[in-house]
XYZ file of C-alpha atoms in Angstrom:
500
model
C -39.954 -2.333 44.463
C -41.509 0.376 42.082
C -38.031 -0.317 39.819
C -39.118 -3.882 39.697
C -42.682 -3.321 39.040
C -41.484 -1.170 36.493
C -39.239 -3.640 34.770
C -41.772 -6.370 34.773
C -44.227 -4.345 32.992
C -41.730 -3.067 30.408
C -40.497 -6.563 29.909
C -44.556 -7.967 29.474
C -45.093 -4.955 26.917
C -42.206 -6.176 25.152
C -42.883 -9.895 24.932
C -46.247 -8.799 23.670
C -44.909 -6.497 21.015
C -42.547 -9.298 19.486
C -44.813 -12.457 20.588
C -48.204 -11.161 19.252
C -46.986 -11.015 15.248
C -45.289 -14.202 15.425
C -48.541 -15.794 16.634
C -51.494 -13.851 14.423
C -48.981 -13.104 11.292
C -51.750 -11.824 9.767
C -52.807 -8.984 11.800
C -49.125 -7.784 11.862
C -47.811 -5.180 8.943
C -46.438 -6.550 6.248
C -42.648 -7.287 6.162
C -40.307 -5.601 3.474
C -39.432 -7.683 0.845
C -37.113 -10.676 1.870
C -33.692 -10.459 -0.166
C -31.450 -13.294 0.386
C -28.306 -12.174 2.110
C -26.106 -14.153 0.177
C -27.178 -12.664 -2.999
C -26.350 -9.185 -1.816
C -22.903 -9.824 -0.506
C -22.134 -11.274 -3.915
C -23.782 -8.341 -5.989
C -21.633 -5.920 -3.730
C -18.539 -8.190 -4.543
C -19.398 -8.425 -7.992
C -19.727 -4.461 -7.898
C -16.683 -3.526 -6.089
C -14.169 -6.068 -8.384
C -16.107 -4.308 -11.693
C -15.175 -1.013 -10.463
C -11.423 -1.942 -9.341
C -11.118 -3.362 -13.133
C -12.345 -0.504 -14.597
C -10.078 2.070 -12.556
C -6.883 -0.375 -13.434
C -6.708 1.816 -16.320
C -5.866 4.783 -14.253
C -3.425 3.767 -12.052
C -0.648 5.267 -13.222
C 1.468 4.018 -10.495
C 1.647 0.430 -11.508
C 3.661 -1.026 -14.493
C 1.488 -2.408 -17.453
C 2.607 -5.654 -16.619
C 1.343 -5.100 -12.694
C -2.144 -4.239 -13.967
C -2.512 -7.100 -16.472
C -1.527 -9.352 -13.346
C -4.101 -7.640 -11.289
C -6.733 -7.624 -14.159
C -6.428 -11.297 -14.535
C -6.911 -11.734 -10.941
C -9.617 -9.673 -10.731
C -11.394 -10.819 -13.828
C -11.150 -14.830 -12.510
C -12.754 -13.563 -9.177
C -15.337 -11.852 -11.213
C -15.978 -15.147 -13.025
C -16.648 -17.280 -9.805
C -18.983 -14.424 -8.812
C -20.837 -14.530 -11.761
C -21.266 -18.257 -11.870
C -22.332 -17.965 -8.054
C -24.856 -15.457 -8.625
C -26.253 -17.737 -11.694
C -26.474 -20.740 -9.104
C -28.305 -18.640 -6.543
C -30.675 -17.381 -9.110
C -31.564 -20.856 -10.784
C -32.385 -21.980 -6.907
C -34.372 -18.646 -6.257
C -37.865 -20.146 -7.086
C -37.301 -23.139 -4.621
C -36.361 -20.895 -2.091
C -39.477 -18.568 -2.380
C -41.992 -21.649 -2.496
C -40.631 -23.095 0.745
C -41.021 -19.279 2.354
C -44.634 -19.526 1.089
C -45.278 -22.652 2.908
C -47.928 -22.301 5.552
C -45.767 -22.688 9.142
C -47.549 -23.075 12.494
C -46.579 -20.782 15.203
C -43.029 -20.983 16.745
C -44.057 -22.142 19.848
C -40.916 -22.932 21.096
C -39.178 -19.825 20.544
C -42.076 -18.042 22.060
C -41.521 -20.144 25.164
C -38.088 -19.136 24.754
C -38.426 -15.889 24.433
C -40.628 -15.706 27.687
C -38.272 -17.365 29.842
C -35.513 -14.982 28.640
C -37.850 -11.979 30.006
C -38.422 -13.769 33.169
C -34.944 -14.129 33.617
C -33.794 -10.419 33.039
C -36.753 -9.608 35.122
C -35.796 -11.362 37.964
C -32.152 -10.049 37.479
C -32.731 -6.468 37.178
C -30.134 -3.876 35.736
C -27.233 -5.154 37.301
C -26.267 -7.334 34.468
C -27.032 -5.137 31.380
C -23.815 -4.646 29.275
C -21.866 -1.211 29.509
C -21.207 0.402 26.182
C -18.642 2.560 26.554
C -17.393 5.145 23.432
C -17.173 3.358 20.249
C -15.671 4.040 17.098
C -14.643 2.807 13.779
C -11.608 1.807 14.644
C -13.213 -0.990 17.038
C -14.809 -2.451 13.792
C -11.323 -3.219 12.369
C -9.993 -4.537 15.737
C -12.367 -7.215 16.699
C -13.231 -10.152 15.027
C -15.906 -8.972 12.977
C -15.722 -9.779 9.095
C -14.681 -6.245 7.964
C -16.571 -7.054 4.459
C -19.588 -6.924 6.742
C -18.804 -3.788 8.885
C -18.198 -1.806 5.826
C -21.808 -2.651 4.906
C -22.794 -1.410 8.178
C -21.014 1.631 7.616
C -22.137 2.272 3.578
C -25.877 1.635 5.122
C -25.415 4.423 7.984
C -24.250 6.847 5.179
C -27.312 5.961 3.067
C -29.507 6.483 5.677
C -28.284 9.829 6.868
C -24.779 11.217 4.859
C -23.821 13.605 7.581
C -20.295 14.589 8.177
C -19.921 11.961 10.869
C -21.259 8.960 8.846
C -19.435 9.862 5.548
C -16.289 10.202 7.502
C -16.231 6.808 9.352
C -17.195 5.198 5.925
C -14.133 6.611 4.192
C -11.900 5.527 6.991
C -13.539 1.912 6.359
C -12.542 2.338 2.728
C -9.023 3.414 3.981
C -8.626 0.703 6.503
C -9.273 -2.058 3.924
C -6.965 -0.323 1.593
C -9.690 0.812 -1.248
C -7.959 3.993 -2.060
C -10.591 4.728 -4.950
C -13.825 4.313 -2.168
C -11.662 6.341 0.431
C -11.038 9.215 -1.659
C -14.574 9.635 -3.143
C -16.269 9.369 0.233
C -13.878 11.585 1.820
C -14.776 14.216 -0.814
C -18.291 13.636 -0.505
C -17.862 14.596 3.439
C -15.982 17.668 2.433
C -17.951 18.834 -0.284
C -21.577 17.719 0.565
C -21.358 17.641 4.456
C -19.185 20.560 5.058
C -16.632 18.439 6.987
C -13.810 20.024 8.680
C -11.531 16.859 9.229
C -7.560 17.380 9.236
C -7.376 13.353 8.701
C -9.630 13.434 5.923
C -7.475 16.305 4.037
C -4.167 14.754 4.927
C -5.284 11.134 3.408
C -6.592 13.299 0.399
C -3.180 14.588 0.345
C -1.662 11.149 0.533
C -3.843 9.713 -2.338
C -2.660 12.808 -4.744
C 1.134 12.179 -4.101
C 1.594 9.670 -7.075
C -0.436 11.733 -10.083
C -0.827 15.248 -8.540
C 1.649 17.016 -6.279
C -0.029 19.996 -6.480
C -3.336 19.031 -5.460
C -1.522 16.685 -2.682
C 0.128 19.865 -1.551
C -3.109 21.712 -1.413
C -5.180 19.237 0.576
C -2.033 19.265 3.226
C -1.922 22.558 3.630
C -5.939 22.418 4.562
C -4.991 19.937 6.798
C -1.951 22.097 8.403
C -4.673 24.988 8.935
C -7.048 22.572 10.707
C -4.479 21.203 12.920
C -1.057 22.977 12.878
C 0.644 20.293 15.048
C 0.261 17.451 13.332
C 3.582 16.102 12.625
C 2.574 13.578 9.589
C 1.268 16.869 7.830
C 3.958 18.871 8.405
C 6.501 15.853 7.484
C 4.440 15.397 4.120
C 4.445 19.175 3.119
C 8.058 19.055 3.724
C 8.761 15.808 1.445
C 6.511 17.652 -1.772
C 8.361 21.042 -1.392
C 11.570 18.591 -1.438
C 10.582 16.800 -4.275
C 9.722 19.685 -5.997
C 12.729 21.395 -5.195
C 11.760 23.825 -3.265
C 14.506 23.653 -0.473
C 13.540 26.802 1.389
C 9.597 25.540 1.547
C 10.707 22.338 2.858
C 13.295 23.492 5.185
C 10.326 25.514 6.771
C 7.776 22.560 7.163
C 10.633 20.418 8.735
C 11.843 23.086 11.334
C 8.157 23.524 12.139
C 8.370 19.573 12.570
C 10.596 19.792 15.152
C 9.672 22.663 17.155
C 6.214 20.710 17.767
C 6.000 19.079 20.902
C 6.532 15.426 20.270
C 8.785 16.167 17.263
C 11.737 17.465 18.757
C 15.057 16.093 18.087
C 13.553 13.523 15.426
C 16.169 11.764 13.773
C 14.554 11.373 10.434
C 13.361 15.129 10.031
C 16.947 16.239 11.619
C 18.643 14.359 8.793
C 16.232 15.861 6.138
C 17.371 19.385 7.186
C 21.012 18.803 6.901
C 20.456 16.937 3.644
C 18.457 20.244 2.401
C 21.304 22.412 3.856
C 23.875 20.397 1.540
C 21.870 20.558 -1.383
C 20.621 23.891 -1.203
C 24.157 25.575 -2.229
C 24.223 23.194 -5.078
C 20.680 23.769 -6.557
C 21.593 27.462 -6.703
C 24.806 26.776 -8.388
C 22.825 24.514 -10.803
C 20.320 27.440 -11.106
C 22.687 30.011 -12.009
C 24.992 28.139 -14.671
C 23.839 24.585 -15.196
C 27.261 23.238 -16.655
C 28.340 19.952 -16.386
C 30.306 20.190 -13.497
C 27.451 21.578 -11.414
C 24.625 19.381 -12.361
C 27.190 16.110 -12.087
C 27.710 17.308 -8.152
C 24.242 18.000 -7.813
C 22.998 14.332 -8.809
C 25.966 12.710 -7.281
C 24.987 14.201 -3.689
C 21.188 13.448 -4.510
C 22.538 9.570 -5.372
C 24.550 9.183 -2.712
C 21.554 10.861 -0.500
C 19.056 7.778 -1.944
C 17.152 10.201 -3.978
C 17.789 8.752 -7.288
C 14.550 9.903 -9.343
C 15.931 13.053 -8.546
C 19.651 12.418 -9.417
C 18.455 10.869 -12.194
C 16.822 14.030 -13.610
C 19.951 15.934 -13.202
C 21.990 13.077 -14.624
C 19.390 13.162 -17.684
C 20.195 16.776 -18.137
C 24.085 15.990 -18.179
C 23.278 13.351 -21.289
C 21.298 15.856 -23.155
C 22.650 18.743 -22.782
C 26.748 18.119 -22.190
C 28.361 14.263 -22.633
C 25.836 12.004 -24.023
C 28.151 8.847 -22.997
C 29.146 9.890 -19.474
C 29.080 6.640 -17.845
C 27.964 7.555 -14.194
C 25.277 9.095 -15.514
C 24.211 6.525 -18.063
C 24.757 4.018 -15.626
C 22.852 5.457 -12.853
C 20.121 5.603 -15.288
C 19.888 2.816 -16.361
C 20.069 1.160 -12.689
C 16.959 3.411 -11.887
C 15.224 1.905 -14.985
C 15.735 -1.542 -14.316
C 14.419 -1.056 -10.493
C 11.258 0.137 -12.109
C 11.038 -2.727 -14.577
C 11.986 -1.303 -17.690
C 15.144 -4.052 -18.225
C 15.498 -3.683 -22.024
C 16.133 0.331 -21.801
C 18.100 -0.129 -18.455
C 20.474 -2.977 -20.423
C 21.009 -0.328 -23.290
C 22.012 2.664 -21.262
C 24.138 0.324 -19.173
C 25.878 -1.362 -22.170
C 27.030 2.318 -23.532
C 28.102 3.303 -19.668
C 30.085 -0.571 -19.578
C 32.097 0.427 -22.688
C 33.999 3.270 -20.782
C 36.529 2.732 -18.326
C 35.732 4.724 -15.709
C 32.361 2.525 -15.017
C 31.314 2.209 -11.516
C 31.242 -1.540 -9.796
C 27.454 -0.858 -9.310
C 26.632 -0.079 -12.919
C 28.247 -3.812 -13.640
C 26.314 -5.346 -10.950
C 23.017 -4.054 -12.100
C 23.999 -4.897 -15.500
C 24.557 -8.512 -14.620
C 21.271 -8.663 -12.826
C 19.519 -7.005 -15.771
C 20.945 -9.922 -18.119
C 20.112 -12.330 -15.990
C 16.266 -11.190 -15.722
C 16.333 -11.271 -19.697
C 17.852 -14.605 -19.373
C 21.284 -13.726 -21.147
C 23.222 -15.656 -18.840
C 26.645 -15.459 -20.842
C 26.779 -11.671 -20.537
C 25.415 -11.677 -16.863
C 28.535 -13.817 -16.171
C 30.653 -11.074 -17.784
C 29.417 -8.273 -16.148
C 29.538 -10.120 -12.962
C 33.032 -10.968 -13.089
C 33.995 -7.274 -14.423
C 32.308 -6.211 -11.041
C 34.151 -8.444 -8.863
C 37.524 -7.650 -10.530
C 36.579 -3.908 -9.342
C 35.918 -4.571 -5.801
C 37.709 -7.587 -4.956
C 36.338 -11.089 -3.983
C 36.045 -10.177 -0.261
C 33.676 -7.241 -1.207
C 31.417 -9.401 -3.666
C 28.965 -10.919 -1.242
C 26.822 -13.394 -3.304
C 27.652 -12.720 -6.714
C 29.905 -15.608 -6.860
C 26.844 -17.793 -6.575
C 24.880 -15.735 -9.145
C 27.503 -16.619 -11.374
C 27.314 -20.331 -10.584
C 23.716 -20.136 -10.664
C 24.056 -18.736 -14.476
C 26.608 -21.323 -15.653
C 24.233 -24.067 -14.491
C 21.448 -22.465 -16.519
C 23.931 -22.144 -19.342
C 24.723 -26.219 -19.304
C 20.827 -26.652 -19.178
C 20.402 -27.262 -15.462
C 17.704 -25.226 -13.887
C 18.884 -25.298 -10.147
C 16.094 -26.359 -7.837
C 14.503 -23.918 -5.523
C 15.367 -24.659 -2.040
C 12.161 -23.719 0.490
C 11.968 -19.821 0.698
C 14.343 -19.523 3.410
C 17.877 -17.969 4.103
C 19.847 -19.519 0.988
C 17.070 -18.369 -1.473
C 16.453 -15.573 0.200
C 19.872 -14.414 -0.091
C 20.319 -14.767 -3.622
C 16.935 -13.182 -4.672
C 18.628 -10.167 -2.138
C 22.033 -10.099 -3.797
C 19.951 -10.049 -7.708
C 17.531 -7.127 -6.523
C 18.228 -5.158 -3.179
C 22.342 -5.433 -2.580
C 22.992 -2.501 -5.119
C 21.342 -0.412 -2.266
C 21.222 -1.838 0.692
C 24.606 -3.355 1.072
C 25.534 -6.941 0.233
C 25.332 -7.959 3.945
C 22.885 -5.041 4.237
C 24.663 -2.602 6.048
C 23.435 -0.052 3.582
C 24.220 2.326 1.067
C 21.705 4.467 -1.392
C 18.873 2.437 0.452
C 18.859 2.512 4.456
C 20.662 -0.295 6.605
C 19.234 -3.453 7.026
C 21.490 -4.923 9.385
C 20.472 -5.097 12.949
C 17.442 -2.810 12.100
C 14.404 -3.489 14.026
C 12.221 -1.885 11.521
C 13.930 -4.545 9.137
C 12.667 -7.604 11.515
C 8.655 -6.376 11.519
C 7.732 -8.701 8.559
C 4.621 -6.346 7.510
C 6.971 -3.745 6.788
C 9.305 -5.387 4.953
C 6.566 -7.155 2.816
C 4.625 -4.111 2.378
C 7.886 -2.178 1.180
C 9.080 -4.901 -0.985
C 5.732 -5.675 -2.610
C 4.377 -1.852 -3.112
C 7.504 -0.006 -2.736
C 8.116 3.086 -0.249
C 9.372 6.512 -0.776
C 11.997 6.172 -3.668
C 12.322 2.184 -3.368
C 10.114 0.901 -6.334
C 7.691 -2.135 -5.999
C 9.035 -5.291 -6.621
C 5.507 -7.363 -6.145
C 4.923 -7.830 -10.112
C 9.206 -8.906 -10.621
C 9.249 -11.363 -8.147
C 7.468 -14.745 -8.219
C 5.584 -15.647 -5.040
C 8.524 -17.900 -3.890
C 10.716 -15.255 -4.185
C 8.954 -12.750 -2.307
C 8.178 -15.273 0.464
C 11.962 -15.999 0.647
C 13.390 -12.384 0.695
C 11.073 -10.890 3.054
C 12.132 -14.181 5.514
C 15.972 -13.734 4.764
C 15.654 -9.740 5.535
C 13.563 -10.619 8.716
C 15.007 -13.245 10.220
C 18.671 -13.142 9.403
C 19.673 -9.402 8.055
C 17.834 -7.858 10.891
C 19.570 -10.194 13.352
C 22.873 -9.629 12.183
C 25.192 -7.534 14.528
C 24.744 -3.562 14.865
C-alpha cells in the first residue's frame, strides 16, 4: 500500500514537472537555441568528408590511382552534401517563422501523458524494463544507425573526456573503419586520460604497421606488458620481428603464443615456427657471405613460403650485386611489381627474364597477364603460348580461354561480359589470382582455396581481394566492380566447394 502511494505521488510530481512548462511556457526556463538536426548531420558529414580528402595524400598504403579514385568519390559526395546544406540554409527563415507562431497548449499530448502516468501507476514496478550490462559493442550489433551512435559517443567524450568515454569513442571509430579517428582518439585516451588499455595499444600497433614498424612494435610491446597472454598481440609481435629478419625474436614470441592457454598446437603458428627454423640458417649464411648462391637460396625459400616482399629484397641484391640478368630474380621481381599495380615496370623486368631459355613458367604467365592489362594482346598471346609449352595443356588451366579472349579483341570483337558468375569469375581468377593460388585453387605461393572454409566466407574473400591481406596486394583499384563481384562469387561458390 505504501509503495503504491509513493509511486502515485512520484507520478503526479513528474506529471506536474512535464506539464507545467507546456501549459505556461512563459514561466519555463528558456530553451537553448534550437538547431536543425538534419543540418547538424550534414555538417558532421561534410567535416568527415573533408578530413578524409585531406588524409588521402598521407595514405602511403594506397596506389596513386586508388587515391585519385577515392578522392573523386569523396569530392562527389561532398558536393552533394554542400548542395544539401545550401538548400537547408535557404529554407531556414521559413522554418524559424513557423517556430515563432503562437501555439495553443498541446492538450492532446497532455491527456496522453496523464493516461500514461495513470497506467504506469496502476501497473507498479513489475513491467519496468531490466537493463543489464551495456557495452559499446551492443550499439553496433543492434539495428540503430551507426553514425547516430557515433555522435552519441562523441558527445559523451566532449562532456566528460574520461578514459572510459574516449576508449568507447575510439572503439566506435574502429568499428566504422575510420582509422584516423580511431588512432587520434586512442592516443587521447592514453595521453590525456592515462588509459591503460591493452586493446588500445594493440590497435595502435596495427594502425602503424604500414608506415612505421618501430612504432608498431613499441605499441604492441606495451600491449604485451599489460596483457601477457593476449594471443593476437603475441602473433603480431612475431610477425613484425619476422618482417625485420629478427628470426630469434620472432621465434620467442611465437613460442610464447603456443605456451599460452588457447594457443597450444595452433597450426598457423606452428607452421611459422617451422618456417623460421628453415630460414634462420639461410639468413645466417647470407650474413656471413652474401654470395649469389646464398642470396638465391634464401630468396627462393622465402618465395616458396609466400613471403614475396622479403624474397624480392634478396632477389634485388642478386640483380644489383651479382647478375643483373638472372631470370628468376628478374621474373619474380616483375611478378611482384605487377601485383602492386606497376604494370609497365613489371613488363620491362619480365621481358628481360623472358629472353633467357631458363625463364620460369610463372613469369611467362604473369607477363601475358601484364601485356593483356596493357592491351598489348599479340604479345600477351605469345607469352601465354610459351607458358603452355612449358607446363603442358593439362596444367594450363584457363590460359587457353584467355588466349581466345585476346584473339577476339585483336579482331575487333570485345567479348560480351557475362553476368558476374562462375565463367566470368574464372577468367578474372585465372588472370589475377592463379599465379599464386593455383589454376584450380590448389595453392602455391598463396594459400589453398579449394575446399577451404575461409574461402567460402564471402566477407572474408571480398575484404582480402579488395584491400589485400598480409603479403597479398589489394586488387580493389585494379578490378572493375563487375570483376570484383565475379571473382568473389567464383571463389566462394565454386573453388571453396571443390573437393579437399
